[in-house]
Amino acid sequence: MTLFTDEKRISLNITGEVTVLSPISVTRPDDNFVSGTGTKNKPRLPRAGVKKDGTMPFIPGSSFRGGLRRAARDCVRNLTGEQFDLATTYMLTQGVDITNAMIAQKSAGSIGLEEPLRKKNPFLSLFGAWSLPGHTGVGDLIPSEPDCVFTAGGGVRTNEFIRDPKQIQFLTPEDAEKLEKIIMDDSVTASEVGDLKKEITDLKAQMREVRDKEVKAALQEQVAHVEAMIKAKKGEKSGSTETIQRPLEGYEAIAPGTVLHHRLPLTMVNSMEMALFLESLAKYAKNPVIGGHKNHACGYFSAQYSISYWPEDEDQPREVAVIRFDETGFFIEGEAAGELQALRKEFKSSVKNGDFDFTAFLFSQAE
């Protein structure tokens, strides 16, 4: 069978599983909620519903999409050998037009403007930009079971000179005196701040119990006052604002070994868009990382996807290939594997022949 013929466009369902190889942690604004310590300091995973421990966590598709799009940018840059200017780099990486030319272009009432631009710049057609919807969908990564969360990165940060006092001999007399003051201030501040934090926890517990708005507002004012006292205490001490030796609450992460369900639908792609998608995924597979805490080697994953399409005259979709990647490599297998690998080669040749213009993002540039 042949998937792509001439200028044919086709929609493909790409579904599969992502396996977590090292803890994956993604933290967004406002995702935190009160932990067992009574604070919101511990970075939390996004929740698919009410923000509490029992709610299913997930990894936003945007985290995967960003890595995939950056991989596509690197592919195009490597193949063209070009050093893109700032405007093109922003457009390819994030779909952002820093020139504001896309807003200014007039497209109302015109028919067929998109297709010439999509053919000229398959990157933009695949990943999209303002006013030009992309053909690549990236779904959220959903754990196969909810009980997959643990706290990573916790522990205690120690002061190097308390852990190994012999290091003091390498300091000048002035620095040794400064160190003594830092350690003394750290000890006093930690004790005082600890008492103030307990006071905040108690006040917040009272706020949860009362219904009267005025009483709640008064309690909130007390919380703000105590928080200001903590900030002042930290500002008065020698050395860093935060005490050097202190417990680290850590952060939530998806546990290694967890299987995440994932979907990457491609809508009405042509052969060159499909080829670029495969090149991008192959590039991403060389350093497959999602989320933060890279200093802890977090975020690594492997994956396997099924590629299928739904023939017009059939009642079930038809699987045509399987994509998988892990630490041993990137592989395409199945009935259409030969065609898909051939498309990758054709795409590379077309780029080197100058058949595309990856700097084009306006309808007028494709005329």
mmCIF file of C-alpha atoms in Angstrom:
data_model
loop_
_atom_site.group_PDB
_atom_site.id
_atom_site.type_symbol
_atom_site.label_atom_id
_atom_site.label_comp_id
_atom_site.label_asym_id
_atom_site.label_seq_id
_atom_site.Cartn_x
_atom_site.Cartn_y
_atom_site.Cartn_z
ATOM 1 C CA MET A 1 0.000 0.000 0.000
ATOM 2 C CA THR A 2 0.990 3.638 -0.473
ATOM 3 C CA LEU A 3 -0.068 6.304 2.019
ATOM 4 C CA PHE A 4 1.057 9.414 0.141
ATOM 5 C CA THR A 5 0.572 9.994 -3.583
ATOM 6 C CA ASP A 6 1.141 13.248 -5.478
ATOM 7 C CA GLU A 7 -0.243 16.148 -3.407
ATOM 8 C CA LYS A 8 -2.481 13.933 -1.296
ATOM 9 C CA ARG A 9 -3.125 14.946 2.301
ATOM 10 C CA ILE A 10 -4.074 12.393 4.933
ATOM 11 C CA SER A 11 -4.991 12.386 8.632
ATOM 12 C CA LEU A 12 -3.167 9.883 10.832
ATOM 13 C CA ASN A 13 -3.845 8.667 14.359
ATOM 14 C CA ILE A 14 -0.601 8.268 16.282
ATOM 15 C CA THR A 15 -1.258 6.767 19.700
ATOM 16 C CA GLY A 16 0.943 4.960 22.145
ATOM 17 C CA GLU A 17 2.713 4.782 25.453
ATOM 18 C CA VAL A 18 5.518 6.774 27.005
ATOM 19 C CA THR A 19 7.537 4.954 29.666
ATOM 20 C CA VAL A 20 9.160 7.063 32.386
ATOM 21 C CA LEU A 21 12.885 6.264 32.719
ATOM 22 C CA SER A 22 13.767 8.869 35.345
ATOM 23 C CA PRO A 23 11.476 11.047 37.511
ATOM 24 C CA ILE A 24 9.412 13.480 35.427
ATOM 25 C CA SER A 25 8.433 16.744 37.099
ATOM 26 C CA VAL A 26 6.525 19.625 35.519
ATOM 27 C CA THR A 27 5.454 22.605 37.613
ATOM 28 C CA ARG A 28 3.134 25.347 36.355
ATOM 29 C CA PRO A 29 1.954 28.548 38.062
ATOM 30 C CA ASP A 30 -0.887 27.942 40.542
ATOM 31 C CA ASP A 31 -0.590 24.121 40.492
ATOM 32 C CA ASN A 32 0.698 23.964 44.076
ATOM 33 C CA PHE A 33 -1.550 23.066 47.006
ATOM 34 C CA VAL A 34 -1.004 22.585 50.741
ATOM 35 C CA SER A 35 1.225 19.614 51.565
ATOM 36 C CA GLY A 36 1.570 17.615 54.779
ATOM 37 C CA THR A 37 3.897 20.293 56.157
ATOM 38 C CA GLY A 38 1.120 22.884 55.901
ATOM 39 C CA THR A 39 2.868 24.904 53.183
ATOM 40 C CA LYS A 40 2.542 25.366 49.432
ATOM 41 C CA ASN A 41 6.300 25.379 48.960
ATOM 42 C CA LYS A 42 6.589 21.912 47.430
ATOM 43 C CA PRO A 43 6.270 22.092 43.618
ATOM 44 C CA ARG A 44 3.301 19.973 42.529
ATOM 45 C CA LEU A 45 2.415 18.146 39.335
ATOM 46 C CA PRO A 46 -0.655 19.381 37.421
ATOM 47 C CA ARG A 47 -3.875 17.625 38.451
ATOM 48 C CA ALA A 48 -6.753 16.611 36.175
ATOM 49 C CA GLY A 49 -9.381 18.041 38.503
ATOM 50 C CA VAL A 50 -9.409 19.164 42.128
ATOM 51 C CA LYS A 51 -5.939 20.030 43.398
ATOM 52 C CA LYS A 52 -5.352 17.329 46.005
ATOM 53 C CA ASP A 53 -3.189 14.240 46.449
ATOM 54 C CA GLY A 54 -5.799 11.737 45.272
ATOM 55 C CA THR A 55 -6.515 13.449 41.938
ATOM 56 C CA MET A 56 -4.938 12.014 38.788
ATOM 57 C CA PRO A 57 -1.717 13.856 37.851
ATOM 58 C CA PHE A 58 -0.703 14.433 34.243
ATOM 59 C CA ILE A 59 2.101 15.872 32.157
ATOM 60 C CA PRO A 60 0.886 18.727 29.910
ATOM 61 C CA GLY A 61 1.167 18.039 26.199
ATOM 62 C CA SER A 62 2.768 21.463 25.815
ATOM 63 C CA SER A 63 5.886 20.136 27.579
ATOM 64 C CA PHE A 64 6.257 17.402 24.934
ATOM 65 C CA ARG A 65 5.290 19.722 22.086
ATOM 66 C CA GLY A 66 7.981 22.225 23.037
ATOM 67 C CA GLY A 67 10.683 19.563 22.931
ATOM 68 C CA LEU A 68 9.397 18.215 19.615
ATOM 69 C CA ARG A 69 9.203 21.662 17.997
ATOM 70 C CA ARG A 70 12.708 22.589 19.137
ATOM 71 C CA ALA A 71 13.950 19.279 17.711
ATOM 72 C CA ALA A 72 12.275 20.171 14.392
ATOM 73 C CA ARG A 73 13.959 23.585 14.424
ATOM 74 C CA ASP A 74 17.347 21.959 14.970
ATOM 75 C CA CYS A 75 16.691 19.495 12.123
ATOM 76 C CA VAL A 76 15.876 22.295 9.698
ATOM 77 C CA ARG A 77 18.831 24.393 10.811
ATOM 78 C CA ASN A 78 21.216 21.446 10.410
ATOM 79 C CA LEU A 79 19.872 20.500 6.974
ATOM 80 C CA THR A 80 19.891 24.039 5.567
ATOM 81 C CA GLY A 81 23.168 25.030 7.187
ATOM 82 C CA GLU A 82 21.633 28.472 7.709
ATOM 83 C CA GLN A 83 22.029 30.755 10.698
ATOM 84 C CA PHE A 84 18.477 32.036 11.094
ATOM 85 C CA ASP A 85 17.879 35.608 12.210
ATOM 86 C CA LEU A 86 16.065 36.427 15.445
ATOM 87 C CA ALA A 87 12.603 36.761 13.868
ATOM 88 C CA THR A 88 12.872 33.383 12.104
ATOM 89 C CA THR A 89 14.223 31.699 15.226
ATOM 90 C CA TYR A 90 11.255 32.901 17.287
ATOM 91 C CA MET A 91 8.829 31.904 14.533
ATOM 92 C CA LEU A 92 10.235 28.387 14.168
ATOM 93 C CA THR A 93 10.736 27.754 17.879
ATOM 94 C CA GLN A 94 7.551 29.242 19.310
ATOM 95 C CA GLY A 95 5.378 30.438 16.440
ATOM 96 C CA VAL A 96 5.869 34.012 17.654
ATOM 97 C CA ASP A 97 6.006 36.878 15.147
ATOM 98 C CA ILE A 98 8.175 39.616 16.650
ATOM 99 C CA THR A 99 7.736 41.696 13.457
ATOM 100 C CA ASN A 100 3.912 41.885 13.852
ATOM 101 C CA ALA A 101 3.635 41.360 10.087
ATOM 102 C CA MET A 102 1.190 38.447 10.457
ATOM 103 C CA ILE A 103 -1.289 40.676 12.264
ATOM 104 C CA ALA A 104 -1.008 43.318 9.546
ATOM 105 C CA GLN A 105 -1.557 40.966 6.592
ATOM 106 C CA LYS A 106 -5.065 40.985 5.163
ATOM 107 C CA SER A 107 -6.571 37.554 4.564
ATOM 108 C CA ALA A 108 -10.304 38.159 5.033
ATOM 109 C CA GLY A 109 -12.352 37.116 2.019
ATOM 110 C CA SER A 110 -9.428 35.409 0.297
ATOM 111 C CA ILE A 111 -9.632 31.715 -0.495
ATOM 112 C CA GLY A 112 -6.729 29.303 -0.892
ATOM 113 C CA LEU A 113 -4.067 31.486 0.727
ATOM 114 C CA GLU A 114 -2.896 28.828 3.166
ATOM 115 C CA GLU A 115 -1.921 26.009 0.804
ATOM 116 C CA PRO A 116 0.903 27.806 -1.066
ATOM 117 C CA LEU A 117 2.451 28.883 2.241
ATOM 118 C CA ARG A 118 2.071 25.397 3.719
ATOM 119 C CA LYS A 119 3.884 23.869 0.731
ATOM 120 C CA LYS A 120 6.643 26.450 0.847
ATOM 121 C CA ASN A 121 7.205 26.117 4.604
ATOM 122 C CA PRO A 122 6.214 22.620 5.830
ATOM 123 C CA PHE A 123 7.611 23.457 9.271
ATOM 124 C CA LEU A 124 5.049 26.197 9.809
ATOM 125 C CA SER A 125 2.305 24.020 8.331
ATOM 126 C CA LEU A 126 3.162 21.213 10.751
ATOM 127 C CA PHE A 127 3.571 23.220 13.968
ATOM 128 C CA GLY A 128 1.571 26.360 13.230
ATOM 129 C CA ALA A 129 1.729 30.026 14.157
ATOM 130 C CA TRP A 130 -0.750 32.825 14.767
ATOM 131 C CA SER A 131 -3.443 32.717 12.023
ATOM 132 C CA LEU A 132 -2.033 29.446 10.607
ATOM 133 C CA PRO A 133 -3.208 26.369 12.565
ATOM 134 C CA GLY A 134 -0.633 23.592 12.813
ATOM 135 C CA HIS A 135 -1.333 20.068 11.593
ATOM 136 C CA THR A 136 0.323 18.401 14.625
ATOM 137 C CA GLY A 137 -1.687 17.712 17.760
ATOM 138 C CA VAL A 138 0.056 16.831 21.017
ATOM 139 C CA GLY A 139 -2.102 15.456 23.802
ATOM 140 C CA ASP A 140 -1.453 15.425 27.540
ATOM 141 C CA LEU A 141 0.465 12.435 28.902
ATOM 142 C CA ILE A 142 -1.904 10.523 31.201
ATOM 143 C CA PRO A 143 -0.624 7.908 33.693
ATOM 144 C CA SER A 144 -2.071 4.424 33.304
ATOM 145 C CA GLU A 145 -2.590 4.395 37.084
ATOM 146 C CA PRO A 146 -3.000 7.293 39.556
ATOM 147 C CA ASP A 147 -0.670 5.916 42.242
ATOM 148 C CA CYS A 148 2.524 6.949 40.455
ATOM 149 C CA VAL A 149 3.608 10.105 42.291
ATOM 150 C CA PHE A 150 6.484 10.438 44.735
ATOM 151 C CA THR A 151 8.581 13.225 46.228
ATOM 152 C CA ALA A 152 11.950 13.604 44.524
ATOM 153 C CA GLY A 153 14.833 15.869 45.446
ATOM 154 C CA GLY A 154 14.057 15.991 49.165
ATOM 155 C CA GLY A 155 16.642 15.906 51.929
ATOM 156 C CA VAL A 156 18.822 18.370 53.808
ATOM 157 C CA ARG A 157 21.284 20.892 52.460
ATOM 158 C CA THR A 158 24.263 21.053 54.792
ATOM 159 C CA ASN A 159 26.712 23.866 55.402
ATOM 160 C CA GLU A 160 30.021 22.662 53.963
ATOM 161 C CA PHE A 161 32.008 24.019 56.916
ATOM 162 C CA ILE A 162 29.795 22.245 59.450
ATOM 163 C CA ARG A 163 29.971 19.000 57.495
ATOM 164 C CA ASP A 164 33.749 19.254 57.096
ATOM 165 C CA PRO A 165 35.274 21.685 59.653
ATOM 166 C CA LYS A 166 38.787 21.044 58.255
ATOM 167 C CA GLN A 167 37.855 23.304 55.322
ATOM 168 C CA ILE A 168 38.070 26.319 57.650
ATOM 169 C CA GLN A 169 41.888 26.126 57.576
ATOM 170 C CA PHE A 170 41.816 27.194 53.917
ATOM 171 C CA LEU A 171 40.018 30.484 54.726
ATOM 172 C CA THR A 172 41.657 33.814 55.437
ATOM 173 C CA PRO A 173 41.232 35.104 59.026
ATOM 174 C CA GLU A 174 38.714 37.666 57.740
ATOM 175 C CA ASP A 175 36.609 35.005 55.987
ATOM 176 C CA ALA A 176 36.814 32.694 59.012
ATOM 177 C CA GLU A 177 35.369 35.495 61.135
ATOM 178 C CA LYS A 178 32.663 36.137 58.523
ATOM 179 C CA LEU A 179 31.850 32.396 58.463
ATOM 180 C CA GLU A 180 31.386 32.331 62.233
ATOM 181 C CA LYS A 181 28.841 35.158 62.012
ATOM 182 C CA ILE A 182 26.986 33.463 59.108
ATOM 183 C CA ILE A 183 26.693 30.192 61.041
ATOM 184 C CA MET A 184 25.511 31.976 64.209
ATOM 185 C CA ASP A 185 22.972 34.078 62.270
ATOM 186 C CA ASP A 186 21.753 31.010 60.373
ATOM 187 C CA SER A 187 21.106 29.180 63.625
ATOM 188 C CA VAL A 188 19.220 32.056 65.255
ATOM 189 C CA THR A 189 17.254 32.951 62.111
ATOM 190 C CA ALA A 190 16.246 29.337 61.451
ATOM 191 C CA SER A 191 14.833 29.050 64.965
ATOM 192 C CA GLU A 192 12.971 32.365 64.822
ATOM 193 C CA VAL A 193 11.649 31.799 61.299
ATOM 194 C CA GLY A 194 10.549 28.293 62.251
ATOM 195 C CA ASP A 195 8.418 29.720 65.074
ATOM 196 C CA LEU A 196 6.923 32.340 62.755
ATOM 197 C CA LYS A 197 6.099 29.723 60.089
ATOM 198 C CA LYS A 198 4.302 27.655 62.723
ATOM 199 C CA GLU A 199 2.304 30.762 63.604
ATOM 200 C CA ILE A 200 1.298 31.138 59.930
ATOM 201 C CA THR A 201 0.229 27.488 59.780
ATOM 202 C CA ASP A 202 -1.956 27.988 62.867
ATOM 203 C CA LEU A 203 -3.521 31.153 61.434
ATOM 204 C CA LYS A 204 -4.319 29.421 58.141
ATOM 205 C CA ALA A 205 -5.889 26.538 60.038
ATOM 206 C CA GLN A 206 -8.147 29.062 61.797
ATOM 207 C CA MET A 207 -9.060 30.614 58.429
ATOM 208 C CA ARG A 208 -10.281 27.255 57.185
ATOM 209 C CA GLU A 209 -12.584 26.921 60.176
ATOM 210 C CA VAL A 210 -14.294 30.327 60.136
ATOM 211 C CA ARG A 211 -17.046 31.453 57.748
ATOM 212 C CA ASP A 212 -17.253 35.143 58.638
ATOM 213 C CA LYS A 213 -15.597 37.184 55.866
ATOM 214 C CA GLU A 214 -14.423 39.942 58.197
ATOM 215 C CA VAL A 215 -12.793 37.458 60.571
ATOM 216 C CA LYS A 216 -11.105 35.735 57.620
ATOM 217 C CA ALA A 217 -9.838 39.072 56.332
ATOM 218 C CA ALA A 218 -8.418 39.909 59.768
ATOM 219 C CA LEU A 219 -6.654 36.546 59.938
ATOM 220 C CA GLN A 220 -5.263 37.085 56.429
ATOM 221 C CA GLU A 221 -3.854 40.434 57.546
ATOM 222 C CA GLN A 222 -2.121 38.672 60.442
ATOM 223 C CA VAL A 223 -0.663 36.122 58.015
ATOM 224 C CA ALA A 224 0.656 38.928 55.795
ATOM 225 C CA HIS A 225 2.171 40.639 58.847
ATOM 226 C CA VAL A 226 3.969 37.480 59.981
ATOM 227 C CA GLU A 227 5.207 36.821 56.420
ATOM 228 C CA ALA A 228 6.650 40.355 56.389
ATOM 229 C CA MET A 229 8.394 39.614 59.691
ATOM 230 C CA ILE A 230 9.943 36.464 58.175
ATOM 231 C CA LYS A 231 11.192 38.448 55.190
ATOM 232 C CA ALA A 232 12.682 41.077 57.491
ATOM 233 C CA LYS A 233 14.397 38.444 59.649
ATOM 234 C CA LYS A 234 15.979 36.856 56.588
ATOM 235 C CA GLY A 235 17.090 40.239 55.286
ATOM 236 C CA GLU A 236 18.863 41.104 58.558
ATOM 237 C CA LYS A 237 21.089 38.006 58.678
ATOM 238 C CA SER A 238 24.615 37.703 57.302
ATOM 239 C CA GLY A 239 25.259 35.737 54.125
ATOM 240 C CA SER A 240 22.464 34.473 51.888
ATOM 241 C CA THR A 241 18.852 35.393 52.632
ATOM 242 C CA GLU A 242 17.884 31.727 53.025
ATOM 243 C CA THR A 243 19.702 29.719 55.687
ATOM 244 C CA ILE A 244 22.379 27.561 54.097
ATOM 245 C CA GLN A 245 21.743 24.463 56.211
ATOM 246 C CA ARG A 246 18.061 23.614 55.940
ATOM 247 C CA PRO A 247 15.659 20.840 54.938
ATOM 248 C CA LEU A 248 14.695 20.593 51.261
ATOM 249 C CA GLU A 249 11.039 19.742 50.752
ATOM 250 C CA GLY A 250 11.654 18.335 47.283
ATOM 251 C CA TYR A 251 9.169 18.254 44.409
ATOM 252 C CA GLU A 252 6.483 15.955 43.053
ATOM 253 C CA ALA A 253 7.435 13.686 40.168
ATOM 254 C CA ILE A 254 6.058 10.801 38.140
ATOM 255 C CA ALA A 255 7.875 7.651 39.286
ATOM 256 C CA PRO A 256 10.227 5.756 36.948
ATOM 257 C CA GLY A 257 8.541 2.769 35.341
ATOM 258 C CA THR A 258 5.193 4.539 35.018
ATOM 259 C CA VAL A 259 3.453 4.135 31.659
ATOM 260 C CA LEU A 260 1.795 7.269 30.248
ATOM 261 C CA HIS A 261 -0.867 7.135 27.533
ATOM 262 C CA HIS A 262 -0.170 9.608 24.733
ATOM 263 C CA ARG A 263 -1.720 10.804 21.477
ATOM 264 C CA LEU A 264 -0.088 12.664 18.554
ATOM 265 C CA PRO A 265 -2.788 13.142 15.875
ATOM 266 C CA LEU A 266 -1.670 14.495 12.503
ATOM 267 C CA THR A 267 -4.410 16.321 10.587
ATOM 268 C CA MET A 268 -4.301 16.502 6.789
ATOM 269 C CA VAL A 269 -0.529 16.286 6.405
ATOM 270 C CA ASN A 270 1.216 15.856 3.074
ATOM 271 C CA SER A 271 4.265 13.685 2.468
ATOM 272 C CA MET A 272 6.853 16.344 3.341
ATOM 273 C CA GLU A 273 5.083 17.335 6.560
ATOM 274 C CA MET A 274 5.006 13.666 7.540
ATOM 275 C CA ALA A 275 8.710 13.381 6.776
ATOM 276 C CA LEU A 276 9.513 16.435 8.900
ATOM 277 C CA PHE A 277 7.428 15.008 11.749
ATOM 278 C CA LEU A 278 9.442 11.775 11.636
ATOM 279 C CA GLU A 279 12.739 13.676 11.450
ATOM 280 C CA SER A 280 11.692 15.788 14.434
ATOM 281 C CA LEU A 281 10.711 12.758 16.505
ATOM 282 C CA ALA A 282 13.971 10.997 15.599
ATOM 283 C CA LYS A 283 15.918 14.089 16.686
ATOM 284 C CA TYR A 284 13.935 14.370 19.934
ATOM 285 C CA ALA A 285 14.592 10.666 20.595
ATOM 286 C CA LYS A 286 18.316 11.412 20.915
ATOM 287 C CA ASN A 287 17.673 13.459 24.051
ATOM 288 C CA PRO A 288 14.100 12.660 25.150
ATOM 289 C CA VAL A 289 13.541 14.902 28.154
ATOM 290 C CA ILE A 290 10.369 16.480 29.564
ATOM 291 C CA GLY A 291 10.137 18.935 32.442
ATOM 292 C CA GLY A 292 12.671 20.337 34.854
ATOM 293 C CA HIS A 293 15.352 19.360 37.376
ATOM 294 C CA LYS A 294 17.866 18.317 34.755
ATOM 295 C CA ASN A 295 20.623 18.511 37.385
ATOM 296 C CA HIS A 296 18.919 15.458 38.933
ATOM 297 C CA ALA A 297 18.804 13.755 35.490
ATOM 298 C CA CYS A 298 15.011 13.988 35.568
ATOM 299 C CA GLY A 299 12.648 13.810 32.612
ATOM 300 C CA TYR A 300 13.991 10.935 30.503
ATOM 301 C CA PHE A 301 11.546 8.635 28.730
ATOM 302 C CA SER A 302 11.152 6.021 26.003
ATOM 303 C CA ALA A 303 8.098 5.621 23.773
ATOM 304 C CA GLN A 304 6.225 3.420 21.333
ATOM 305 C CA TYR A 305 3.495 4.665 18.986
ATOM 306 C CA SER A 306 1.126 3.037 16.522
ATOM 307 C CA ILE A 307 0.424 4.903 13.269
ATOM 308 C CA SER A 308 -3.000 4.217 11.805
ATOM 309 C CA TYR A 309 -5.544 5.789 9.485
ATOM 310 C CA TRP A 310 -9.225 5.202 8.829
ATOM 311 C CA PRO A 311 -10.012 4.257 5.195
ATOM 312 C CA GLU A 312 -13.145 5.908 3.835
ATOM 313 C CA ASP A 313 -14.827 2.604 2.961
ATOM 314 C CA GLU A 314 -13.937 0.697 6.141
ATOM 315 C CA ASP A 315 -15.405 0.573 9.660
ATOM 316 C CA GLN A 316 -12.134 0.164 11.541
ATOM 317 C CA PRO A 317 -8.854 2.056 11.447
ATOM 318 C CA ARG A 318 -5.867 0.338 9.890
ATOM 319 C CA GLU A 319 -2.429 0.234 11.537
ATOM 320 C CA VAL A 320 0.323 0.874 8.998
ATOM 321 C CA ALA A 321 3.454 1.333 11.115
ATOM 322 C CA VAL A 322 4.945 1.410 14.601
ATOM 323 C CA ILE A 323 7.446 3.987 15.857
ATOM 324 C CA ARG A 324 9.526 3.266 18.934
ATOM 325 C CA PHE A 325 12.574 4.806 20.529
ATOM 326 C CA ASP A 326 14.663 4.182 23.612
ATOM 327 C CA GLU A 327 18.321 4.269 24.598
ATOM 328 C CA THR A 328 19.152 1.796 21.798
ATOM 329 C CA GLY A 329 17.812 3.938 18.944
ATOM 330 C CA PHE A 330 14.871 5.169 16.857
ATOM 331 C CA PHE A 331 12.939 2.585 14.842
ATOM 332 C CA ILE A 332 10.099 2.535 12.294
ATOM 333 C CA GLU A 333 8.520 -0.863 11.689
ATOM 334 C CA GLY A 334 5.477 -2.285 9.928
ATOM 335 C CA GLU A 335 3.781 -2.266 6.539
ATOM 336 C CA ALA A 336 4.507 1.377 5.661
ATOM 337 C CA ALA A 337 7.998 1.523 7.208
ATOM 338 C CA GLY A 338 9.752 1.490 3.830
ATOM 339 C CA GLU A 339 7.622 4.321 2.460
ATOM 340 C CA LEU A 340 8.103 6.440 5.583
ATOM 341 C CA GLN A 341 11.883 5.978 5.572
ATOM 342 C CA ALA A 342 11.942 6.901 1.873
ATOM 343 C CA LEU A 343 10.003 10.091 2.649
ATOM 344 C CA ARG A 344 12.659 11.077 5.198
ATOM 345 C CA LYS A 345 15.366 10.768 2.535
ATOM 346 C CA GLU A 346 13.271 12.693 0.015
ATOM 347 C CA PHE A 347 12.691 15.490 2.527
ATOM 348 C CA LYS A 348 16.416 15.856 3.223
ATOM 349 C CA SER A 349 17.161 16.026 -0.502
ATOM 350 C CA SER A 350 14.408 18.601 -1.045
ATOM 351 C CA VAL A 351 15.780 20.812 1.734
ATOM 352 C CA LYS A 352 19.295 20.659 0.305
ATOM 353 C CA ASN A 353 17.907 21.442 -3.161
ATOM 354 C CA GLY A 354 16.286 24.615 -1.800
ATOM 355 C CA ASP A 355 12.709 23.468 -2.447
ATOM 356 C CA PHE A 356 11.454 25.073 0.793
ATOM 357 C CA ASP A 357 11.743 28.454 2.462
ATOM 358 C CA PHE A 358 11.683 28.056 6.237
ATOM 359 C CA THR A 359 11.865 31.829 6.722
ATOM 360 C CA ALA A 360 8.506 32.366 4.970
ATOM 361 C CA PHE A 361 5.556 32.982 7.266
ATOM 362 C CA LEU A 362 3.377 35.456 5.338
ATOM 363 C CA PHE A 363 0.866 34.599 2.610
ATOM 364 C CA SER A 364 2.550 37.132 0.320
ATOM 365 C CA GLN A 365 5.878 35.292 0.631
ATOM 366 C CA ALA A 366 4.354 32.183 -0.967
ATOM 367 C CA GLU A 367 2.903 33.881 -4.050
#
